[in-house]
Amino acid sequence: MTGAERHTDIGGMADGLERLWTPHRMTYISGEDRPAEGYEKPTGCPFCRGPKLPPEESLVVARGEHVFVVLNLYPYNPGHLLVCPYRHVADYTDLDVPETTELASYTQTAMRVIRKVSNAHGFNLGMNQGGVAGAGIAAHLHQHVVPRWGGDANFMPVIGRTKVLPQLLGDTRDLLARAWPS
């Protein structure tokens, strides 16, 4: 079988479900890729390291004076972007006025660019402030820009707890970076 395997239940009977495997997500779930020093220090923070890497390695889409835009390594939908300040700061209230202004402006631009390249019908925008609020990397603030389309929450994530992404991250990054205004 290609791309899916048929499984049997405990009694040995086929359950009729096809499964798409996403083993790359286990690194995120298990925390295997977390640095030894943790995310709390800039040396272990991917949002501090990322902008220093070449574009093809960092997934950075755009760079401003105070913030940058990067593809989420574990996206909810194709084009799921993060708008991050360069400064290693955890809380929204710790941003200064220029950082806050540019973060808002880059979030708006991200929405325009995503609409242009993929015709998104809507967006989820948000920040998870603190680990208890769901922040995977709570030590470095980041604004999520998640494109949405009618019907994108089909049976796969609802029943199968699997998200199918039709485009490789590098291809998505190139598409968005080319469309980002200079």
Tab-separated table of C-alpha atoms in Angstrom:
chain	number	residue	atom	x	y	z
A	1	MET	CA	0.000	0.000	0.000
A	2	THR	CA	1.247	3.511	-0.703
A	3	GLY	CA	0.927	6.369	1.809
A	4	ALA	CA	-1.434	4.484	4.116
A	5	GLU	CA	-1.695	1.188	5.887
A	6	ARG	CA	-4.750	-0.807	6.813
A	7	HIS	CA	-4.864	-1.792	10.463
A	8	THR	CA	-6.722	-4.357	12.476
A	9	ASP	CA	-8.324	-3.931	15.858
A	10	ILE	CA	-7.420	-6.059	18.861
A	11	GLY	CA	-9.604	-8.929	17.608
A	12	GLY	CA	-7.669	-9.043	14.320
A	13	MET	CA	-10.485	-7.585	12.212
A	14	ALA	CA	-9.805	-4.766	9.754
A	15	ASP	CA	-11.147	-1.498	11.133
A	16	GLY	CA	-11.643	0.060	7.674
A	17	LEU	CA	-9.540	3.142	8.386
A	18	GLU	CA	-6.676	4.445	6.301
A	19	ARG	CA	-3.898	6.131	8.251
A	20	LEU	CA	-1.492	8.821	7.157
A	21	TRP	CA	1.684	8.757	9.172
A	22	THR	CA	3.398	11.978	10.269
A	23	PRO	CA	6.406	10.692	12.216
A	24	HIS	CA	8.221	14.027	11.918
A	25	ARG	CA	5.815	15.402	14.566
A	26	MET	CA	7.149	12.993	17.212
A	27	THR	CA	10.239	15.173	17.537
A	28	TYR	CA	7.978	18.049	18.619
A	29	ILE	CA	5.688	15.927	20.796
A	30	SER	CA	8.538	14.169	22.606
A	31	GLY	CA	10.672	17.283	22.939
A	32	GLU	CA	13.671	15.540	21.342
A	33	ASP	CA	14.640	18.719	19.514
A	34	ARG	CA	14.625	20.901	22.633
A	35	PRO	CA	18.058	22.307	23.402
A	36	ALA	CA	19.771	21.129	26.595
A	37	GLU	CA	19.796	24.688	27.968
A	38	GLY	CA	16.074	25.087	27.252
A	39	TYR	CA	14.251	27.853	25.452
A	40	GLU	CA	14.539	30.339	28.300
A	41	LYS	CA	17.979	31.517	27.226
A	42	PRO	CA	18.566	33.065	23.794
A	43	THR	CA	21.270	30.476	23.031
A	44	GLY	CA	18.638	27.704	23.106
A	45	CYS	CA	15.799	29.681	21.563
A	46	PRO	CA	14.922	28.844	17.944
A	47	PHE	CA	13.416	32.325	17.516
A	48	CYS	CA	16.758	33.877	18.478
A	49	ARG	CA	18.826	31.460	16.366
A	50	GLY	CA	16.551	31.329	13.300
A	51	PRO	CA	17.106	34.816	11.874
A	52	LYS	CA	20.872	34.221	11.917
A	53	LEU	CA	20.581	31.184	9.613
A	54	PRO	CA	20.477	31.304	5.797
A	55	PRO	CA	16.885	31.687	4.474
A	56	GLU	CA	16.699	28.124	3.153
A	57	GLU	CA	17.503	26.786	6.638
A	58	SER	CA	15.621	29.263	8.804
A	59	LEU	CA	12.203	29.383	7.078
A	60	VAL	CA	12.250	33.175	7.658
A	61	VAL	CA	9.888	34.824	5.192
A	62	ALA	CA	10.479	38.519	5.957
A	63	ARG	CA	12.657	40.687	8.177
A	64	GLY	CA	11.862	44.064	9.665
A	65	GLU	CA	13.777	46.350	11.989
A	66	HIS	CA	12.205	44.966	15.196
A	67	VAL	CA	10.403	41.769	14.107
A	68	PHE	CA	10.667	38.959	11.590
A	69	VAL	CA	8.187	36.508	10.084
A	70	VAL	CA	8.905	32.784	10.005
A	71	LEU	CA	6.958	29.692	8.983
A	72	ASN	CA	5.816	27.542	11.875
A	73	LEU	CA	7.864	24.337	11.783
A	74	TYR	CA	4.788	22.393	12.964
A	75	PRO	CA	1.969	24.224	11.120
A	76	TYR	CA	-1.751	23.873	11.697
A	77	ASN	CA	-2.375	24.842	8.064
A	78	PRO	CA	-0.201	25.637	5.032
A	79	GLY	CA	1.210	29.155	5.400
A	80	HIS	CA	0.982	29.175	9.237
A	81	LEU	CA	3.310	32.062	10.102
A	82	LEU	CA	4.799	33.397	13.319
A	83	VAL	CA	5.599	37.091	13.783
A	84	CYS	CA	8.399	37.375	16.353
A	85	PRO	CA	10.369	40.223	17.854
A	86	TYR	CA	14.125	39.833	17.492
A	87	ARG	CA	14.455	40.648	21.180
A	88	HIS	CA	14.104	37.624	23.469
A	89	VAL	CA	11.048	38.716	25.441
A	90	ALA	CA	8.297	36.497	26.827
A	91	ASP	CA	5.372	38.787	27.552
A	92	TYR	CA	3.405	41.067	25.250
A	93	THR	CA	3.485	43.809	27.897
A	94	ASP	CA	7.293	43.796	27.730
A	95	LEU	CA	7.371	44.936	24.086
A	96	ASP	CA	8.269	48.557	23.506
A	97	VAL	CA	6.177	50.797	21.246
A	98	PRO	CA	8.274	50.301	18.059
A	99	GLU	CA	8.193	46.503	18.524
A	100	THR	CA	4.438	46.507	19.153
A	101	THR	CA	3.798	48.720	16.130
A	102	GLU	CA	5.920	46.633	13.781
A	103	LEU	CA	4.474	43.355	15.109
A	104	ALA	CA	0.969	44.631	14.298
A	105	SER	CA	2.029	45.923	10.879
A	106	TYR	CA	3.789	42.660	9.951
A	107	THR	CA	0.759	40.660	11.097
A	108	GLN	CA	-1.409	42.698	8.709
A	109	THR	CA	1.110	42.224	5.890
A	110	ALA	CA	1.256	38.477	6.601
A	111	MET	CA	-2.529	38.279	6.184
A	112	ARG	CA	-2.393	40.217	2.896
A	113	VAL	CA	0.414	38.055	1.513
A	114	ILE	CA	-1.265	34.790	2.490
A	115	ARG	CA	-4.529	35.946	0.900
A	116	LYS	CA	-2.623	36.873	-2.267
A	117	VAL	CA	-0.793	33.554	-2.657
A	118	SER	CA	-3.383	31.100	-1.336
A	119	ASN	CA	-6.778	32.830	-1.216
A	120	ALA	CA	-7.314	32.226	2.510
A	121	HIS	CA	-10.947	32.727	3.559
A	122	GLY	CA	-10.098	33.778	7.125
A	123	PHE	CA	-7.442	33.690	9.845
A	124	ASN	CA	-6.814	32.701	13.420
A	125	LEU	CA	-4.510	35.227	15.076
A	126	GLY	CA	-3.144	34.843	18.557
A	127	MET	CA	-0.462	34.626	21.180
A	128	ASN	CA	-0.268	31.989	23.868
A	129	GLN	CA	1.235	33.783	26.850
A	130	GLY	CA	2.932	31.257	29.126
A	131	GLY	CA	3.195	27.500	29.122
A	132	VAL	CA	-0.135	27.081	30.929
A	133	ALA	CA	-1.784	28.997	28.075
A	134	GLY	CA	-0.384	26.615	25.474
A	135	ALA	CA	2.844	28.347	24.441
A	136	GLY	CA	5.293	25.707	23.218
A	137	ILE	CA	8.123	28.240	23.455
A	138	ALA	CA	6.885	30.552	26.203
A	139	ALA	CA	10.191	32.378	26.659
A	140	HIS	CA	10.017	34.163	23.281
A	141	LEU	CA	6.798	35.913	22.310
A	142	HIS	CA	5.362	35.039	18.907
A	143	GLN	CA	2.114	35.966	17.150
A	144	HIS	CA	0.452	33.132	15.212
A	145	VAL	CA	-1.097	33.916	11.823
A	146	VAL	CA	-3.008	30.805	10.771
A	147	PRO	CA	-4.806	30.884	7.408
A	148	ARG	CA	-8.189	29.178	7.242
A	149	TRP	CA	-10.360	27.956	4.379
A	150	GLY	CA	-13.964	26.795	4.330
A	151	GLY	CA	-13.950	23.085	5.098
A	152	ASP	CA	-10.315	22.936	6.271
A	153	ALA	CA	-11.382	21.309	9.531
A	154	ASN	CA	-12.632	18.146	7.863
A	155	PHE	CA	-12.611	14.635	9.272
A	156	MET	CA	-8.807	14.355	9.284
A	157	PRO	CA	-8.073	16.576	12.301
A	158	VAL	CA	-11.465	16.119	13.925
A	159	ILE	CA	-11.635	12.322	13.846
A	160	GLY	CA	-8.222	11.203	12.666
A	161	ARG	CA	-6.211	13.769	14.688
A	162	THR	CA	-4.037	14.210	11.589
A	163	LYS	CA	-3.404	17.325	9.523
A	164	VAL	CA	-2.662	16.896	5.841
A	165	LEU	CA	-0.405	19.626	4.462
A	166	PRO	CA	-0.240	19.796	0.672
A	167	GLN	CA	3.005	21.752	0.398
A	168	LEU	CA	6.539	21.361	1.746
A	169	LEU	CA	7.673	24.057	4.196
A	170	GLY	CA	10.535	25.196	1.957
A	171	ASP	CA	8.160	25.625	-0.991
A	172	THR	CA	5.687	27.558	1.176
A	173	ARG	CA	8.489	29.779	2.491
A	174	ASP	CA	9.711	30.580	-1.039
A	175	LEU	CA	6.175	31.398	-2.237
A	176	LEU	CA	5.464	33.754	0.682
A	177	ALA	CA	8.917	35.382	0.633
A	178	ARG	CA	8.593	36.180	-3.090
A	179	ALA	CA	5.169	37.760	-2.503
A	180	TRP	CA	6.248	39.793	0.565
A	181	PRO	CA	6.435	43.520	-0.310
A	182	SER	CA	9.914	45.036	-0.265
